[in-house]
Amino acid sequence: MDRQTYDKKVHIFGRISVTIFMLGTVLLPLTLFLKFGILPEKAAFFAGTSTVLSIMILVSLAEFLSFAPIIGSAGMYMMSITGNTANIKVPSSVAAMEAIGIDPATEEGEIISTLSIGISNITTQIVVLAGVILLAPFGHLFQNPALKPAFEQIVPALFGALIISSVVKNWRLSIISIVAAVIITFIVSQPFGTNLSNFTIPMTIIASLILTRITYNMGFLTPLKNVQDTKEYTQL
């Protein structure tokens, strides 16, 4: 199967799957309306919808621009349906490609990414089912306030373990994104509280691009001329 045929089939099955998922999502509220005549109040509905859309439009756009080149089109379709983008799917994809030594944004990388995300979906369902069955008797233990800080650090711990390998391979390029994230988080987002915290990812991406261009003009980053230069550069 050539690349054009593969991409065509991915988009066909992806669009069909996402459409079915969207219809299934609205099936319950539609059933409640048609069967029982239950509707939310207009003011509450539009207030809630506008709040969610104002956040999710930018966040979804940022995730698409930042994650799609890494995980590929098939992975994006699966993540659109199953969720857990930042805390499971992307780490699984990145870890699989790094373990095999394949670069993102390549045909081989997209295949490995698709397989890893698919396997992570299956694994997640198995783990969740097993967790519900086996850990239900111990649920009260996980509600202990002493454990709350540990659960809040799960996602940072995952990304910290992933980013350290990128920093070691290419510290010059990685340090720019880290500096941008620190600036946005501690100087812009935190002083304004939750009003801007949901826009941290889009603002960090924009700041990273701006800082990368500035440091490139200053000579901190140099262009790569060929594959050999790329290998040498990643070993700096």
PDB file of C-alpha atoms in Angstrom:
ATOM      1  CA  MET A   1       0.000   0.000   0.000  1.00  0.00           C
ATOM      2  CA  ASP A   2       1.474   3.354  -1.023  1.00  0.00           C
ATOM      3  CA  ARG A   3       1.424   6.453   1.181  1.00  0.00           C
ATOM      4  CA  GLN A   4      -1.384   8.178  -0.720  1.00  0.00           C
ATOM      5  CA  THR A   5      -3.705   5.165  -0.401  1.00  0.00           C
ATOM      6  CA  TYR A   6      -2.813   4.806   3.276  1.00  0.00           C
ATOM      7  CA  ASP A   7      -3.574   8.455   4.030  1.00  0.00           C
ATOM      8  CA  LYS A   8      -6.853   8.262   2.132  1.00  0.00           C
ATOM      9  CA  LYS A   9      -8.039   5.222   4.095  1.00  0.00           C
ATOM     10  CA  VAL A  10      -6.914   6.754   7.397  1.00  0.00           C
ATOM     11  CA  HIS A  11      -8.969   9.886   6.778  1.00  0.00           C
ATOM     12  CA  ILE A  12     -12.017   7.918   5.582  1.00  0.00           C
ATOM     13  CA  PHE A  13     -12.112   5.609   8.600  1.00  0.00           C
ATOM     14  CA  GLY A  14     -11.092   8.442  10.920  1.00  0.00           C
ATOM     15  CA  ARG A  15     -13.894  10.751   9.810  1.00  0.00           C
ATOM     16  CA  ILE A  16     -16.451   7.940  10.005  1.00  0.00           C
ATOM     17  CA  SER A  17     -15.295   6.988  13.507  1.00  0.00           C
ATOM     18  CA  VAL A  18     -15.280  10.580  14.782  1.00  0.00           C
ATOM     19  CA  THR A  19     -18.737  11.174  13.293  1.00  0.00           C
ATOM     20  CA  ILE A  20     -20.123   8.073  15.026  1.00  0.00           C
ATOM     21  CA  PHE A  21     -18.502   9.164  18.280  1.00  0.00           C
ATOM     22  CA  MET A  22     -19.989  12.670  18.033  1.00  0.00           C
ATOM     23  CA  LEU A  23     -23.437  11.236  17.345  1.00  0.00           C
ATOM     24  CA  GLY A  24     -23.073   8.893  20.299  1.00  0.00           C
ATOM     25  CA  THR A  25     -22.037  11.810  22.512  1.00  0.00           C
ATOM     26  CA  VAL A  26     -25.236  13.757  21.826  1.00  0.00           C
ATOM     27  CA  LEU A  27     -27.422  10.643  21.873  1.00  0.00           C
ATOM     28  CA  LEU A  28     -28.051  10.701  25.640  1.00  0.00           C
ATOM     29  CA  PRO A  29     -29.093  14.376  25.944  1.00  0.00           C
ATOM     30  CA  LEU A  30     -31.125  14.037  22.743  1.00  0.00           C
ATOM     31  CA  THR A  31     -32.901  11.005  24.198  1.00  0.00           C
ATOM     32  CA  LEU A  32     -33.626  12.865  27.426  1.00  0.00           C
ATOM     33  CA  PHE A  33     -35.159  15.685  25.411  1.00  0.00           C
ATOM     34  CA  LEU A  34     -37.219  13.551  23.019  1.00  0.00           C
ATOM     35  CA  LYS A  35     -38.386  11.032  25.632  1.00  0.00           C
ATOM     36  CA  PHE A  36     -38.783  13.152  28.761  1.00  0.00           C
ATOM     37  CA  GLY A  37     -38.694  16.727  27.476  1.00  0.00           C
ATOM     38  CA  ILE A  38     -35.718  17.593  29.703  1.00  0.00           C
ATOM     39  CA  LEU A  39     -33.780  20.659  28.591  1.00  0.00           C
ATOM     40  CA  PRO A  40     -31.269  22.862  30.434  1.00  0.00           C
ATOM     41  CA  GLU A  41     -32.093  26.489  31.040  1.00  0.00           C
ATOM     42  CA  LYS A  42     -31.095  28.685  28.098  1.00  0.00           C
ATOM     43  CA  ALA A  43     -29.038  31.087  30.173  1.00  0.00           C
ATOM     44  CA  ALA A  44     -27.101  28.294  31.889  1.00  0.00           C
ATOM     45  CA  PHE A  45     -26.657  26.411  28.610  1.00  0.00           C
ATOM     46  CA  PHE A  46     -25.215  29.345  26.674  1.00  0.00           C
ATOM     47  CA  ALA A  47     -23.089  30.469  29.630  1.00  0.00           C
ATOM     48  CA  GLY A  48     -21.565  27.020  30.046  1.00  0.00           C
ATOM     49  CA  THR A  49     -21.129  26.457  26.321  1.00  0.00           C
ATOM     50  CA  SER A  50     -19.446  29.817  25.720  1.00  0.00           C
ATOM     51  CA  THR A  51     -17.060  29.257  28.627  1.00  0.00           C
ATOM     52  CA  VAL A  52     -16.041  25.797  27.449  1.00  0.00           C
ATOM     53  CA  LEU A  53     -15.694  26.842  23.796  1.00  0.00           C
ATOM     54  CA  SER A  54     -13.597  29.898  24.635  1.00  0.00           C
ATOM     55  CA  ILE A  55     -11.093  27.577  26.285  1.00  0.00           C
ATOM     56  CA  MET A  56     -11.308  24.439  24.145  1.00  0.00           C
ATOM     57  CA  ILE A  57     -11.054  26.156  20.747  1.00  0.00           C
ATOM     58  CA  LEU A  58      -7.597  27.523  21.547  1.00  0.00           C
ATOM     59  CA  VAL A  59      -6.496  24.431  23.465  1.00  0.00           C
ATOM     60  CA  SER A  60      -7.644  22.083  20.678  1.00  0.00           C
ATOM     61  CA  LEU A  61      -5.908  24.217  18.060  1.00  0.00           C
ATOM     62  CA  ALA A  62      -2.722  24.258  20.120  1.00  0.00           C
ATOM     63  CA  GLU A  63      -2.830  20.486  20.651  1.00  0.00           C
ATOM     64  CA  PHE A  64      -3.408  19.892  16.945  1.00  0.00           C
ATOM     65  CA  LEU A  65      -0.502  22.112  15.886  1.00  0.00           C
ATOM     66  CA  SER A  66       1.876  20.679  18.485  1.00  0.00           C
ATOM     67  CA  PHE A  67       0.863  16.989  18.548  1.00  0.00           C
ATOM     68  CA  ALA A  68      -0.188  16.210  14.946  1.00  0.00           C
ATOM     69  CA  PRO A  69       3.359  16.410  13.509  1.00  0.00           C
ATOM     70  CA  ILE A  70       4.524  13.973  16.188  1.00  0.00           C
ATOM     71  CA  ILE A  71       1.814  11.323  16.255  1.00  0.00           C
ATOM     72  CA  GLY A  72       0.383  11.531  12.720  1.00  0.00           C
ATOM     73  CA  SER A  73      -3.159  11.635  11.383  1.00  0.00           C
ATOM     74  CA  ALA A  74      -4.249   8.168  12.558  1.00  0.00           C
ATOM     75  CA  GLY A  75      -3.084   8.942  16.081  1.00  0.00           C
ATOM     76  CA  MET A  76      -4.980  12.244  16.083  1.00  0.00           C
ATOM     77  CA  TYR A  77      -8.217  10.506  15.095  1.00  0.00           C
ATOM     78  CA  MET A  78      -7.805   7.964  17.883  1.00  0.00           C
ATOM     79  CA  MET A  79      -6.995  10.643  20.431  1.00  0.00           C
ATOM     80  CA  SER A  80     -10.030  12.672  19.365  1.00  0.00           C
ATOM     81  CA  ILE A  81     -12.204   9.735  20.356  1.00  0.00           C
ATOM     82  CA  THR A  82     -10.432   8.275  23.377  1.00  0.00           C
ATOM     83  CA  GLY A  83      -8.985  11.413  25.002  1.00  0.00           C
ATOM     84  CA  ASN A  84      -6.140  11.346  27.542  1.00  0.00           C
ATOM     85  CA  THR A  85      -4.036  13.197  24.993  1.00  0.00           C
ATOM     86  CA  ALA A  86      -1.318  14.768  27.086  1.00  0.00           C
ATOM     87  CA  ASN A  87      -1.072  12.282  29.931  1.00  0.00           C
ATOM     88  CA  ILE A  88      -1.163   8.941  28.057  1.00  0.00           C
ATOM     89  CA  LYS A  89      -1.281   9.085  24.255  1.00  0.00           C
ATOM     90  CA  VAL A  90       1.533  11.527  23.499  1.00  0.00           C
ATOM     91  CA  PRO A  91       3.908  10.055  26.118  1.00  0.00           C
ATOM     92  CA  SER A  92       3.235   6.559  24.731  1.00  0.00           C
ATOM     93  CA  SER A  93       3.928   7.715  21.186  1.00  0.00           C
ATOM     94  CA  VAL A  94       7.113   9.593  22.081  1.00  0.00           C
ATOM     95  CA  ALA A  95       8.428   6.780  24.273  1.00  0.00           C
ATOM     96  CA  ALA A  96       7.852   4.172  21.531  1.00  0.00           C
ATOM     97  CA  MET A  97       9.639   6.230  18.873  1.00  0.00           C
ATOM     98  CA  GLU A  98      12.555   6.996  21.180  1.00  0.00           C
ATOM     99  CA  ALA A  99      12.877   3.340  22.194  1.00  0.00           C
ATOM    100  CA  ILE A 100      13.214   2.271  18.554  1.00  0.00           C
ATOM    101  CA  GLY A 101      15.249   5.309  17.521  1.00  0.00           C
ATOM    102  CA  ILE A 102      12.821   6.670  14.938  1.00  0.00           C
ATOM    103  CA  ASP A 103      12.246  10.380  14.381  1.00  0.00           C
ATOM    104  CA  PRO A 104       8.740  11.911  14.410  1.00  0.00           C
ATOM    105  CA  ALA A 105       7.199  13.332  11.214  1.00  0.00           C
ATOM    106  CA  THR A 106       8.411  10.321   9.203  1.00  0.00           C
ATOM    107  CA  GLU A 107       6.466   7.421   7.710  1.00  0.00           C
ATOM    108  CA  GLU A 108       8.092   4.968  10.105  1.00  0.00           C
ATOM    109  CA  GLY A 109       7.447   7.289  13.036  1.00  0.00           C
ATOM    110  CA  GLU A 110       3.776   7.634  12.167  1.00  0.00           C
ATOM    111  CA  ILE A 111       3.341   3.855  11.970  1.00  0.00           C
ATOM    112  CA  ILE A 112       5.038   3.303  15.327  1.00  0.00           C
ATOM    113  CA  SER A 113       3.033   6.159  16.824  1.00  0.00           C
ATOM    114  CA  THR A 114      -0.249   4.710  15.532  1.00  0.00           C
ATOM    115  CA  LEU A 115       0.567   1.270  16.936  1.00  0.00           C
ATOM    116  CA  SER A 116       1.654   2.650  20.306  1.00  0.00           C
ATOM    117  CA  ILE A 117      -1.479   4.786  20.677  1.00  0.00           C
ATOM    118  CA  GLY A 118      -3.702   1.863  19.677  1.00  0.00           C
ATOM    119  CA  ILE A 119      -2.006  -0.414  22.192  1.00  0.00           C
ATOM    120  CA  SER A 120      -2.211   2.280  24.874  1.00  0.00           C
ATOM    121  CA  ASN A 121      -5.964   2.512  24.252  1.00  0.00           C
ATOM    122  CA  ILE A 122      -6.384  -1.225  24.795  1.00  0.00           C
ATOM    123  CA  THR A 123      -4.059  -1.206  27.793  1.00  0.00           C
ATOM    124  CA  THR A 124      -5.892   1.735  29.339  1.00  0.00           C
ATOM    125  CA  GLN A 125      -9.238  -0.026  29.088  1.00  0.00           C
ATOM    126  CA  ILE A 126      -7.816  -3.203  30.635  1.00  0.00           C
ATOM    127  CA  VAL A 127      -6.077  -1.318  33.440  1.00  0.00           C
ATOM    128  CA  VAL A 128      -9.169   0.796  34.177  1.00  0.00           C
ATOM    129  CA  LEU A 129     -11.394  -2.291  34.269  1.00  0.00           C
ATOM    130  CA  ALA A 130      -8.953  -4.175  36.490  1.00  0.00           C
ATOM    131  CA  GLY A 131      -8.553  -1.118  38.708  1.00  0.00           C
ATOM    132  CA  VAL A 132     -12.287  -0.710  39.183  1.00  0.00           C
ATOM    133  CA  ILE A 133     -12.682  -4.347  40.107  1.00  0.00           C
ATOM    134  CA  LEU A 134      -9.581  -4.823  42.265  1.00  0.00           C
ATOM    135  CA  LEU A 135      -9.193  -1.414  43.898  1.00  0.00           C
ATOM    136  CA  ALA A 136     -12.843  -0.719  44.677  1.00  0.00           C
ATOM    137  CA  PRO A 137     -12.551  -2.173  48.212  1.00  0.00           C
ATOM    138  CA  PHE A 138      -9.594   0.177  48.886  1.00  0.00           C
ATOM    139  CA  GLY A 139     -11.123   3.339  47.453  1.00  0.00           C
ATOM    140  CA  HIS A 140     -11.312   5.072  50.830  1.00  0.00           C
ATOM    141  CA  LEU A 141      -7.513   4.829  51.183  1.00  0.00           C
ATOM    142  CA  PHE A 142      -6.917   6.888  48.019  1.00  0.00           C
ATOM    143  CA  GLN A 143      -9.099   9.678  49.397  1.00  0.00           C
ATOM    144  CA  ASN A 144      -6.582  10.336  52.136  1.00  0.00           C
ATOM    145  CA  PRO A 145      -5.542  14.021  51.969  1.00  0.00           C
ATOM    146  CA  ALA A 146      -1.917  12.991  52.448  1.00  0.00           C
ATOM    147  CA  LEU A 147      -1.919  11.309  49.006  1.00  0.00           C
ATOM    148  CA  LYS A 148      -3.484  14.227  47.137  1.00  0.00           C
ATOM    149  CA  PRO A 149      -0.166  16.004  46.324  1.00  0.00           C
ATOM    150  CA  ALA A 150       1.204  12.786  44.812  1.00  0.00           C
ATOM    151  CA  PHE A 151      -1.733  12.359  42.412  1.00  0.00           C
ATOM    152  CA  GLU A 152      -1.433  15.985  41.323  1.00  0.00           C
ATOM    153  CA  GLN A 153       2.153  15.354  40.157  1.00  0.00           C
ATOM    154  CA  ILE A 154       1.461  12.353  37.902  1.00  0.00           C
ATOM    155  CA  VAL A 155       1.293  14.329  34.627  1.00  0.00           C
ATOM    156  CA  PRO A 156       4.346  16.527  35.420  1.00  0.00           C
ATOM    157  CA  ALA A 157       6.282  13.375  36.321  1.00  0.00           C
ATOM    158  CA  LEU A 158       5.391  11.737  32.993  1.00  0.00           C
ATOM    159  CA  PHE A 159       6.448  14.723  30.925  1.00  0.00           C
ATOM    160  CA  GLY A 160       9.525  15.294  33.051  1.00  0.00           C
ATOM    161  CA  ALA A 161      10.728  11.772  32.296  1.00  0.00           C
ATOM    162  CA  LEU A 162      10.094  12.314  28.577  1.00  0.00           C
ATOM    163  CA  ILE A 163      11.617  15.774  28.273  1.00  0.00           C
ATOM    164  CA  ILE A 164      14.907  14.876  29.961  1.00  0.00           C
ATOM    165  CA  SER A 165      15.929  12.702  26.999  1.00  0.00           C
ATOM    166  CA  SER A 166      15.232  15.564  24.589  1.00  0.00           C
ATOM    167  CA  VAL A 167      17.227  17.963  26.746  1.00  0.00           C
ATOM    168  CA  VAL A 168      20.199  15.610  26.779  1.00  0.00           C
ATOM    169  CA  LYS A 169      20.077  15.104  22.997  1.00  0.00           C
ATOM    170  CA  ASN A 170      19.514  18.726  22.026  1.00  0.00           C
ATOM    171  CA  TRP A 171      19.912  21.051  24.996  1.00  0.00           C
ATOM    172  CA  ARG A 172      20.121  24.264  22.976  1.00  0.00           C
ATOM    173  CA  LEU A 173      16.739  23.805  21.350  1.00  0.00           C
ATOM    174  CA  SER A 174      15.120  22.320  24.457  1.00  0.00           C
ATOM    175  CA  ILE A 175      16.215  25.082  26.808  1.00  0.00           C
ATOM    176  CA  ILE A 176      14.324  27.648  24.719  1.00  0.00           C
ATOM    177  CA  SER A 177      10.987  25.883  25.229  1.00  0.00           C
ATOM    178  CA  ILE A 178      11.718  25.385  28.927  1.00  0.00           C
ATOM    179  CA  VAL A 179      12.483  29.082  29.389  1.00  0.00           C
ATOM    180  CA  ALA A 180       9.290  29.993  27.489  1.00  0.00           C
ATOM    181  CA  ALA A 181       7.212  27.653  29.669  1.00  0.00           C
ATOM    182  CA  VAL A 182       8.699  29.097  32.873  1.00  0.00           C
ATOM    183  CA  ILE A 183       8.054  32.664  31.728  1.00  0.00           C
ATOM    184  CA  ILE A 184       4.444  31.963  30.755  1.00  0.00           C
ATOM    185  CA  THR A 185       3.663  29.919  33.868  1.00  0.00           C
ATOM    186  CA  PHE A 186       5.200  32.075  36.584  1.00  0.00           C
ATOM    187  CA  ILE A 187       5.054  35.560  35.070  1.00  0.00           C
ATOM    188  CA  VAL A 188       1.848  35.513  33.012  1.00  0.00           C
ATOM    189  CA  SER A 189      -0.491  32.704  34.126  1.00  0.00           C
ATOM    190  CA  GLN A 190      -0.061  32.479  37.895  1.00  0.00           C
ATOM    191  CA  PRO A 191      -0.563  36.189  38.736  1.00  0.00           C
ATOM    192  CA  PHE A 192      -3.915  36.159  36.903  1.00  0.00           C
ATOM    193  CA  GLY A 193      -5.086  32.830  38.337  1.00  0.00           C
ATOM    194  CA  THR A 194      -7.422  30.550  36.384  1.00  0.00           C
ATOM    195  CA  ASN A 195      -8.398  33.314  33.954  1.00  0.00           C
ATOM    196  CA  LEU A 196      -5.283  32.666  31.884  1.00  0.00           C
ATOM    197  CA  SER A 197      -4.105  29.256  33.127  1.00  0.00           C
ATOM    198  CA  ASN A 198      -6.105  27.443  30.429  1.00  0.00           C
ATOM    199  CA  PHE A 199      -4.225  29.366  27.743  1.00  0.00           C
ATOM    200  CA  THR A 200      -0.778  28.384  29.031  1.00  0.00           C
ATOM    201  CA  ILE A 201      -0.130  25.836  26.267  1.00  0.00           C
ATOM    202  CA  PRO A 202      -1.010  28.162  23.335  1.00  0.00           C
ATOM    203  CA  MET A 203       0.968  31.017  24.855  1.00  0.00           C
ATOM    204  CA  THR A 204       3.957  28.745  25.519  1.00  0.00           C
ATOM    205  CA  ILE A 205       3.993  27.556  21.905  1.00  0.00           C
ATOM    206  CA  ILE A 206       3.894  31.135  20.598  1.00  0.00           C
ATOM    207  CA  ALA A 207       6.593  32.237  23.044  1.00  0.00           C
ATOM    208  CA  SER A 208       8.782  29.259  22.067  1.00  0.00           C
ATOM    209  CA  LEU A 209       8.528  30.161  18.391  1.00  0.00           C
ATOM    210  CA  ILE A 210       9.394  33.799  19.078  1.00  0.00           C
ATOM    211  CA  LEU A 211      12.356  32.920  21.323  1.00  0.00           C
ATOM    212  CA  THR A 212      13.595  30.336  18.821  1.00  0.00           C
ATOM    213  CA  ARG A 213      13.613  32.949  16.060  1.00  0.00           C
ATOM    214  CA  ILE A 214      15.381  35.479  18.272  1.00  0.00           C
ATOM    215  CA  THR A 215      18.081  33.031  19.384  1.00  0.00           C
ATOM    216  CA  TYR A 216      18.519  31.846  15.801  1.00  0.00           C
ATOM    217  CA  ASN A 217      19.151  35.432  14.668  1.00  0.00           C
ATOM    218  CA  MET A 218      21.630  35.821  17.537  1.00  0.00           C
ATOM    219  CA  GLY A 219      23.562  32.759  16.358  1.00  0.00           C
ATOM    220  CA  PHE A 220      22.675  30.534  19.313  1.00  0.00           C
ATOM    221  CA  LEU A 221      21.003  28.073  16.919  1.00  0.00           C
ATOM    222  CA  THR A 222      22.521  27.159  13.571  1.00  0.00           C
ATOM    223  CA  PRO A 223      20.788  25.631  10.521  1.00  0.00           C
ATOM    224  CA  LEU A 224      21.358  21.958   9.693  1.00  0.00           C
ATOM    225  CA  LYS A 225      22.599  21.286   6.197  1.00  0.00           C
ATOM    226  CA  ASN A 226      22.329  17.500   5.975  1.00  0.00           C
ATOM    227  CA  VAL A 227      21.559  14.329   7.871  1.00  0.00           C
ATOM    228  CA  GLN A 228      25.097  14.036   9.220  1.00  0.00           C
ATOM    229  CA  ASP A 229      24.853  17.530  10.684  1.00  0.00           C
ATOM    230  CA  THR A 230      21.569  16.523  12.299  1.00  0.00           C
ATOM    231  CA  LYS A 231      23.181  13.511  13.982  1.00  0.00           C
ATOM    232  CA  GLU A 232      26.119  15.602  15.196  1.00  0.00           C
ATOM    233  CA  TYR A 233      23.823  18.378  16.400  1.00  0.00           C
ATOM    234  CA  THR A 234      21.684  16.045  18.490  1.00  0.00           C
ATOM    235  CA  GLN A 235      24.849  14.810  20.210  1.00  0.00           C
ATOM    236  CA  LEU A 236      25.922  18.300  21.385  1.00  0.00           C
TER     237      LEU A 236
END
